């Protein structure tokens, strides 16, 4: 009752907000953004190669398009590193590292591969980066107790990705909420 | 003297949840003691809502959230008392669960 009244007044007057701030806003972690970024790195390398083979001359349009591909590759390789680093640093705890001793090494490999993907144009590097990020995602969902499956991304570059199986989770959610 | 604020975030759970309100006493803010719940104007985080953990020898306040992931004096250190905007008198809580 009181809360409803205050909420009404808040709507009219707009009380100042005070943040009971948490380091982790609502604990939202999801490796799918890292996987999408890794797929983008692969895609950009494919596009760069195709443009290079197609273009006979290095005209202005070529330089413009190639620059855009490179910029996107840079940005997404860095995004992979950032997203993985946040999950590894904030979400994962000692018990997870004890259970999955490969984790630190895996994250370090992703950091190295991410940088190499920025520096070069070796598609094998981008493919390995995606593979390692997939393994990281698989471990993440295992920790969360969510089953996964391996699917082909429904868009180019059409590579294999590990995705959570979320079917039926809404039923559990509704059961808990009721 | 009195001010109403709306709480956002989870660091004061289970005492205050996201969307609850608190009535603040904004006078004589230097008289806070450990366990008082206060709103503090942090220079970068803005108005924050925490519990006073300890008063240091120099009169600074160390604040803590109740949630283990709270961002508080464990990360940003003790705060000068003149940043205290008010002390919570009562909470107006939504019904939960």
mmCIF file of C-alpha atoms in Angstrom:
data_model
loop_
_atom_site.group_PDB
_atom_site.id
_atom_site.type_symbol
_atom_site.label_atom_id
_atom_site.label_comp_id
_atom_site.label_asym_id
_atom_site.label_seq_id
_atom_site.Cartn_x
_atom_site.Cartn_y
_atom_site.Cartn_z
ATOM 1 C CA UNK A 1 0.000 0.000 0.000
ATOM 2 C CA UNK A 2 2.669 2.492 1.110
ATOM 3 C CA UNK A 3 4.917 1.348 -1.681
ATOM 4 C CA UNK A 4 2.148 1.881 -4.216
ATOM 5 C CA UNK A 5 1.648 5.409 -2.922
ATOM 6 C CA UNK A 6 5.374 6.148 -3.108
ATOM 7 C CA UNK A 7 5.532 4.682 -6.576
ATOM 8 C CA UNK A 8 2.680 6.926 -7.646
ATOM 9 C CA UNK A 9 4.405 9.971 -6.151
ATOM 10 C CA UNK A 10 7.650 8.899 -7.781
ATOM 11 C CA UNK A 11 5.894 8.900 -11.140
ATOM 12 C CA UNK A 12 4.669 12.457 -10.480
ATOM 13 C CA UNK A 13 7.657 13.967 -8.697
ATOM 14 C CA UNK A 14 10.558 11.752 -9.783
ATOM 15 C CA UNK A 15 12.495 10.945 -6.604
ATOM 16 C CA UNK A 16 16.241 10.879 -6.834
ATOM 17 C CA UNK A 17 17.693 7.424 -7.413
ATOM 18 C CA UNK A 18 20.355 6.004 -5.110
ATOM 19 C CA UNK A 19 22.367 3.142 -6.437
ATOM 20 C CA UNK A 20 22.883 0.062 -4.313
ATOM 21 C CA UNK A 21 25.552 -0.708 -6.833
ATOM 22 C CA UNK A 22 26.855 -4.187 -7.551
ATOM 23 C CA UNK A 23 30.004 -4.904 -9.452
ATOM 24 C CA UNK A 24 27.961 -7.227 -11.583
ATOM 25 C CA UNK A 25 24.732 -5.635 -12.678
ATOM 26 C CA UNK A 26 22.279 -8.515 -12.367
ATOM 27 C CA UNK A 27 24.925 -11.123 -13.137
ATOM 28 C CA UNK A 28 24.276 -11.207 -16.868
ATOM 29 C CA UNK A 29 26.980 -13.217 -18.595
ATOM 30 C CA UNK A 30 26.705 -14.871 -21.963
ATOM 31 C CA UNK A 31 29.536 -16.091 -24.179
ATOM 32 C CA UNK A 32 27.385 -15.882 -27.304
ATOM 33 C CA UNK A 33 28.505 -12.291 -27.914
ATOM 34 C CA UNK A 34 32.122 -13.529 -27.951
ATOM 35 C CA UNK A 35 31.184 -16.306 -30.359
ATOM 36 C CA UNK A 36 29.433 -13.870 -32.696
ATOM 37 C CA UNK A 37 32.477 -11.610 -32.588
ATOM 38 C CA UNK A 38 34.748 -14.584 -33.395
ATOM 39 C CA UNK A 39 32.476 -15.505 -36.324
ATOM 40 C CA UNK A 40 32.753 -11.915 -37.542
ATOM 41 C CA UNK A 41 36.559 -12.147 -37.503
ATOM 42 C CA UNK A 42 36.348 -15.278 -39.703
ATOM 43 C CA UNK A 43 33.852 -13.563 -42.002
ATOM 44 C CA UNK A 44 35.999 -10.448 -42.374
ATOM 45 C CA UNK A 45 39.022 -12.531 -43.334
ATOM 46 C CA UNK A 46 36.894 -14.371 -45.929
ATOM 47 C CA UNK A 47 35.683 -11.063 -47.349
ATOM 48 C CA UNK A 48 39.180 -9.581 -47.413
ATOM 49 C CA UNK A 49 40.472 -12.579 -49.343
ATOM 50 C CA UNK A 50 37.560 -12.478 -51.798
ATOM 51 C CA UNK A 51 37.984 -8.749 -52.424
ATOM 52 C CA UNK A 52 41.681 -9.154 -52.970
ATOM 53 C CA UNK A 53 41.156 -11.915 -55.529
ATOM 54 C CA UNK A 54 38.395 -10.026 -57.328
ATOM 55 C CA UNK A 55 39.952 -6.593 -57.603
ATOM 56 C CA UNK A 56 42.503 -6.025 -60.303
ATOM 57 C CA UNK A 57 43.467 -2.545 -59.217
ATOM 58 C CA UNK A 58 43.852 -0.793 -55.924
ATOM 59 C CA UNK A 59 41.403 1.990 -56.654
ATOM 60 C CA UNK A 60 39.651 4.202 -54.142
ATOM 61 C CA UNK A 61 36.642 1.883 -53.787
ATOM 62 C CA UNK A 62 38.944 -1.063 -53.092
ATOM 63 C CA UNK A 63 40.878 0.804 -50.421
ATOM 64 C CA UNK A 64 37.653 1.998 -48.836
ATOM 65 C CA UNK A 65 36.066 -1.457 -48.665
ATOM 66 C CA UNK A 66 39.240 -3.180 -47.543
ATOM 67 C CA UNK A 67 39.745 -0.579 -44.808
ATOM 68 C CA UNK A 68 36.253 -1.206 -43.536
ATOM 69 C CA UNK A 69 36.824 -4.980 -43.400
ATOM 70 C CA UNK A 70 40.090 -4.482 -41.532
ATOM 71 C CA UNK A 71 38.508 -2.084 -39.055
ATOM 72 C CA UNK A 72 35.709 -4.549 -38.366
ATOM 73 C CA UNK A 73 38.178 -7.422 -37.926
ATOM 74 C CA UNK A 74 40.167 -5.325 -35.443
ATOM 75 C CA UNK A 75 37.094 -4.341 -33.479
ATOM 76 C CA UNK A 76 35.614 -7.824 -33.256
ATOM 77 C CA UNK A 77 38.873 -9.571 -32.356
ATOM 78 C CA UNK A 78 39.200 -7.108 -29.487
ATOM 79 C CA UNK A 79 35.571 -7.719 -28.544
ATOM 80 C CA UNK A 80 36.254 -11.464 -28.282
ATOM 81 C CA UNK A 81 39.078 -10.736 -25.864
ATOM 82 C CA UNK A 82 37.007 -8.350 -23.776
ATOM 83 C CA UNK A 83 33.925 -10.577 -23.502
ATOM 84 C CA UNK A 84 35.951 -13.649 -22.541
ATOM 85 C CA UNK A 85 38.039 -11.673 -20.071
ATOM 86 C CA UNK A 86 34.928 -10.395 -18.267
ATOM 87 C CA UNK A 87 33.372 -13.858 -17.878
ATOM 88 C CA UNK A 88 36.693 -15.359 -16.811
ATOM 89 C CA UNK A 89 37.525 -12.536 -14.403
ATOM 90 C CA UNK A 90 34.116 -11.747 -12.914
ATOM 91 C CA UNK A 91 31.891 -14.782 -13.241
ATOM 92 C CA UNK A 92 34.329 -17.661 -12.846
ATOM 93 C CA UNK A 93 35.543 -18.585 -9.386
ATOM 94 C CA UNK A 94 38.196 -20.831 -7.870
ATOM 95 C CA UNK A 95 35.876 -23.846 -7.792
ATOM 96 C CA UNK A 96 35.421 -23.553 -11.569
ATOM 97 C CA UNK A 97 39.171 -23.393 -12.146
ATOM 98 C CA UNK A 98 39.587 -26.442 -9.898
ATOM 99 C CA UNK A 99 36.973 -28.331 -11.888
ATOM 100 C CA UNK A 100 38.268 -27.200 -15.288
ATOM 101 C CA UNK A 101 42.065 -26.947 -14.983
ATOM 102 C CA UNK A 102 42.305 -26.062 -18.688
ATOM 103 C CA UNK A 103 40.470 -22.729 -18.168
ATOM 104 C CA UNK A 104 43.388 -20.385 -17.486
ATOM 105 C CA UNK A 105 45.383 -21.805 -20.389
ATOM 106 C CA UNK A 106 42.348 -21.655 -22.648
ATOM 107 C CA UNK A 107 41.667 -17.994 -21.833
ATOM 108 C CA UNK A 108 45.322 -17.146 -22.361
ATOM 109 C CA UNK A 109 45.230 -18.863 -25.767
ATOM 110 C CA UNK A 110 42.115 -16.847 -26.692
ATOM 111 C CA UNK A 111 43.915 -13.607 -25.733
ATOM 112 C CA UNK A 112 46.918 -14.549 -27.882
ATOM 113 C CA UNK A 113 44.821 -15.709 -30.832
ATOM 114 C CA UNK A 114 42.678 -12.565 -30.611
ATOM 115 C CA UNK A 115 45.781 -10.417 -30.949
ATOM 116 C CA UNK A 116 47.158 -12.542 -33.771
ATOM 117 C CA UNK A 117 43.824 -12.270 -35.596
ATOM 118 C CA UNK A 118 44.100 -8.484 -35.347
ATOM 119 C CA UNK A 119 47.663 -8.439 -36.598
ATOM 120 C CA UNK A 120 47.382 -10.821 -39.530
ATOM 121 C CA UNK A 121 45.217 -12.339 -42.231
ATOM 122 C CA UNK A 122 45.737 -16.040 -41.518
ATOM 123 C CA UNK A 123 42.290 -17.624 -41.633
ATOM 124 C CA UNK A 124 43.590 -20.613 -39.637
ATOM 125 C CA UNK A 125 44.169 -18.259 -36.701
ATOM 126 C CA UNK A 126 40.587 -16.985 -36.880
ATOM 127 C CA UNK A 127 39.257 -20.547 -37.120
ATOM 128 C CA UNK A 128 41.280 -21.631 -34.088
ATOM 129 C CA UNK A 129 40.095 -18.554 -32.193
ATOM 130 C CA UNK A 130 36.480 -19.537 -32.860
ATOM 131 C CA UNK A 131 37.184 -23.134 -31.817
ATOM 132 C CA UNK A 132 38.699 -22.044 -28.510
ATOM 133 C CA UNK A 133 35.864 -19.601 -27.823
ATOM 134 C CA UNK A 134 33.428 -22.444 -28.498
ATOM 135 C CA UNK A 135 35.196 -24.599 -25.935
ATOM 136 C CA UNK A 136 35.030 -21.726 -23.452
ATOM 137 C CA UNK A 137 31.274 -21.404 -24.117
ATOM 138 C CA UNK A 138 30.823 -25.152 -23.616
ATOM 139 C CA UNK A 139 32.495 -24.952 -20.184
ATOM 140 C CA UNK A 140 30.491 -21.832 -19.288
ATOM 141 C CA UNK A 141 27.147 -23.518 -19.999
ATOM 142 C CA UNK A 142 28.262 -26.670 -18.177
ATOM 143 C CA UNK A 143 28.943 -24.518 -15.094
ATOM 144 C CA UNK A 144 25.480 -22.995 -15.483
ATOM 145 C CA UNK A 145 23.956 -26.475 -15.785
ATOM 146 C CA UNK A 146 22.631 -25.723 -19.263
ATOM 147 C CA UNK A 147 22.953 -28.363 -21.991
ATOM 148 C CA UNK A 148 24.540 -27.367 -25.274
ATOM 149 C CA UNK A 149 24.606 -28.515 -28.871
ATOM 150 C CA UNK A 150 26.816 -27.896 -31.841
ATOM 151 C CA UNK A 151 25.122 -26.054 -34.713
ATOM 152 C CA UNK A 152 26.154 -24.260 -37.878
ATOM 153 C CA UNK A 153 25.714 -20.485 -37.634
ATOM 154 C CA UNK A 154 22.609 -19.620 -39.674
ATOM 155 C CA UNK A 155 24.535 -16.918 -41.531
ATOM 156 C CA UNK A 156 27.892 -16.603 -43.225
ATOM 157 C CA UNK A 157 30.593 -17.682 -42.497
ATOM 158 C CA UNK A 158 28.471 -20.745 -41.566
ATOM 159 C CA UNK A 159 30.875 -22.232 -39.040
ATOM 160 C CA UNK A 160 30.187 -24.575 -36.134
ATOM 161 C CA UNK A 161 29.210 -22.955 -32.859
ATOM 162 C CA UNK A 162 28.328 -24.340 -29.435
ATOM 163 C CA UNK A 163 24.953 -22.990 -28.366
ATOM 164 C CA UNK A 164 22.891 -23.492 -25.200
ATOM 165 C CA UNK A 165 19.678 -25.501 -25.443
ATOM 166 C CA UNK A 166 17.191 -23.171 -23.807
ATOM 167 C CA UNK A 167 13.997 -25.003 -24.833
ATOM 168 C CA UNK A 168 11.830 -25.748 -21.844
ATOM 169 C CA UNK A 169 13.595 -23.229 -19.594
ATOM 170 C CA UNK A 170 10.553 -20.955 -19.692
ATOM 171 C CA UNK A 171 8.467 -23.747 -18.112
ATOM 172 C CA UNK A 172 10.927 -24.007 -15.224
ATOM 173 C CA UNK A 173 10.934 -20.233 -14.900
ATOM 174 C CA UNK A 174 7.140 -20.095 -14.754
ATOM 175 C CA UNK A 175 7.076 -22.932 -12.220
ATOM 176 C CA UNK A 176 9.485 -20.991 -9.989
ATOM 177 C CA UNK A 177 7.549 -17.744 -10.422
ATOM 178 C CA UNK A 178 4.177 -19.236 -9.545
ATOM 179 C CA UNK B 1 15.527 17.643 6.428
ATOM 180 C CA UNK B 2 13.670 14.748 4.813
ATOM 181 C CA UNK B 3 14.215 13.282 1.398
ATOM 182 C CA UNK B 4 12.783 10.309 -0.430
ATOM 183 C CA UNK B 5 14.988 8.239 -2.695
ATOM 184 C CA UNK B 6 14.373 5.238 -4.884
ATOM 185 C CA UNK B 7 16.810 2.341 -4.585
ATOM 186 C CA UNK B 8 18.250 0.815 -7.724
ATOM 187 C CA UNK B 9 20.474 -2.248 -7.823
ATOM 188 C CA UNK B 10 20.854 -5.313 -5.698
ATOM 189 C CA UNK B 11 23.699 -4.671 -3.302
ATOM 190 C CA UNK B 12 21.467 -3.960 -0.287
ATOM 191 C CA UNK B 13 19.413 -7.118 -0.655
ATOM 192 C CA UNK B 14 17.671 -8.589 1.250
ATOM 193 C CA UNK B 15 17.023 -5.422 3.294
ATOM 194 C CA UNK B 16 16.340 -3.133 0.360
ATOM 195 C CA UNK B 17 15.522 -4.426 -3.074
ATOM 196 C CA UNK B 18 15.612 -2.758 -6.431
ATOM 197 C CA UNK B 19 12.603 -0.426 -6.653
ATOM 198 C CA UNK B 20 12.142 0.065 -2.896
ATOM 199 C CA UNK B 21 12.080 3.572 -1.426
ATOM 200 C CA UNK B 22 13.837 5.010 1.596
ATOM 201 C CA UNK B 23 13.090 8.049 3.669
ATOM 202 C CA UNK B 24 16.306 9.906 4.454
ATOM 203 C CA UNK B 25 17.111 12.272 7.291
ATOM 204 C CA UNK B 26 19.417 14.797 5.660
ATOM 205 C CA UNK B 27 20.392 16.955 8.664
ATOM 206 C CA UNK B 28 23.389 16.365 10.925
ATOM 207 C CA UNK B 29 24.743 13.766 8.588
ATOM 208 C CA UNK B 30 28.097 13.637 10.346
ATOM 209 C CA UNK B 31 26.504 11.804 13.246
ATOM 210 C CA UNK B 32 26.339 8.460 11.540
ATOM 211 C CA UNK B 33 27.414 5.290 13.320
ATOM 212 C CA UNK B 34 28.304 1.809 12.161
ATOM 213 C CA UNK B 35 25.232 -0.162 11.002
ATOM 214 C CA UNK B 36 23.419 3.015 9.935
ATOM 215 C CA UNK B 37 22.201 2.876 6.373
ATOM 216 C CA UNK B 38 23.230 5.936 4.424
ATOM 217 C CA UNK B 39 23.081 7.565 1.030
ATOM 218 C CA UNK B 40 26.456 8.997 -0.002
ATOM 219 C CA UNK B 41 27.372 11.235 -2.946
ATOM 220 C CA UNK B 42 30.268 9.343 -4.396
ATOM 221 C CA UNK B 43 32.380 11.515 -6.739
ATOM 222 C CA UNK B 44 32.164 9.071 -9.645
ATOM 223 C CA UNK B 45 29.390 6.598 -8.820
ATOM 224 C CA UNK B 46 26.824 9.269 -7.940
ATOM 225 C CA UNK B 47 24.370 8.801 -5.096
ATOM 226 C CA UNK B 48 24.976 5.382 -3.567
ATOM 227 C CA UNK B 49 23.118 3.537 -0.846
ATOM 228 C CA UNK B 50 25.115 1.433 1.635
ATOM 229 C CA UNK B 51 25.533 0.443 5.265
ATOM 230 C CA UNK B 52 28.213 2.092 7.414
ATOM 231 C CA UNK B 53 30.726 -0.553 8.343
ATOM 232 C CA UNK B 54 33.239 1.462 10.321
ATOM 233 C CA UNK B 55 34.343 5.001 11.090
ATOM 234 C CA UNK B 56 38.087 5.388 10.616
ATOM 235 C CA UNK B 57 40.356 7.266 13.026
ATOM 236 C CA UNK B 58 40.344 10.232 10.657
ATOM 237 C CA UNK B 59 36.528 10.287 10.705
ATOM 238 C CA UNK B 60 36.038 8.807 7.227
ATOM 239 C CA UNK B 61 33.318 6.247 6.715
ATOM 240 C CA UNK B 62 33.727 2.781 5.317
ATOM 241 C CA UNK B 63 30.557 1.558 3.658
ATOM 242 C CA UNK B 64 29.478 -1.908 2.610
ATOM 243 C CA UNK B 65 26.631 -3.415 0.676
ATOM 244 C CA UNK B 66 24.904 -6.494 2.000
ATOM 245 C CA UNK B 67 25.373 -8.450 -1.203
ATOM 246 C CA UNK B 68 28.707 -10.235 -1.715
ATOM 247 C CA UNK B 69 29.181 -8.600 -5.126
ATOM 248 C CA UNK B 70 28.553 -5.102 -3.834
ATOM 249 C CA UNK B 71 30.813 -2.298 -4.977
ATOM 250 C CA UNK B 72 31.754 -0.461 -1.793
ATOM 251 C CA UNK B 73 34.666 0.681 0.389
ATOM 252 C CA UNK B 74 36.415 -2.628 -0.272
ATOM 253 C CA UNK B 75 37.032 -1.328 -3.781
ATOM 254 C CA UNK B 76 36.858 2.477 -3.478
ATOM 255 C CA UNK B 77 38.087 2.982 0.099
ATOM 256 C CA UNK B 78 36.720 5.114 2.933
ATOM 257 C CA UNK B 79 34.749 8.250 2.102
ATOM 258 C CA UNK B 80 34.871 11.702 3.727
ATOM 259 C CA UNK B 81 31.835 12.282 5.949
ATOM 260 C CA UNK B 82 30.790 15.452 4.125
ATOM 261 C CA UNK B 83 29.699 13.274 1.204
ATOM 262 C CA UNK B 84 26.905 11.744 3.274
ATOM 263 C CA UNK B 85 23.596 12.903 1.822
ATOM 264 C CA UNK B 86 21.387 11.360 4.468
ATOM 265 C CA UNK B 87 20.640 8.551 6.849
ATOM 266 C CA UNK B 88 17.834 6.100 6.116
ATOM 267 C CA UNK B 89 15.022 6.338 8.652
ATOM 268 C CA UNK B 90 12.581 3.863 7.173
ATOM 269 C CA UNK B 91 12.307 1.758 4.089
ATOM 270 C CA UNK B 92 9.194 1.515 1.947
ATOM 271 C CA UNK B 93 9.366 -1.902 0.425
ATOM 272 C CA UNK B 94 7.452 -3.538 -2.350
ATOM 273 C CA UNK B 95 5.948 -6.892 -1.568
ATOM 274 C CA UNK B 96 8.266 -9.567 -2.801
ATOM 275 C CA UNK B 97 7.654 -13.245 -3.372
#
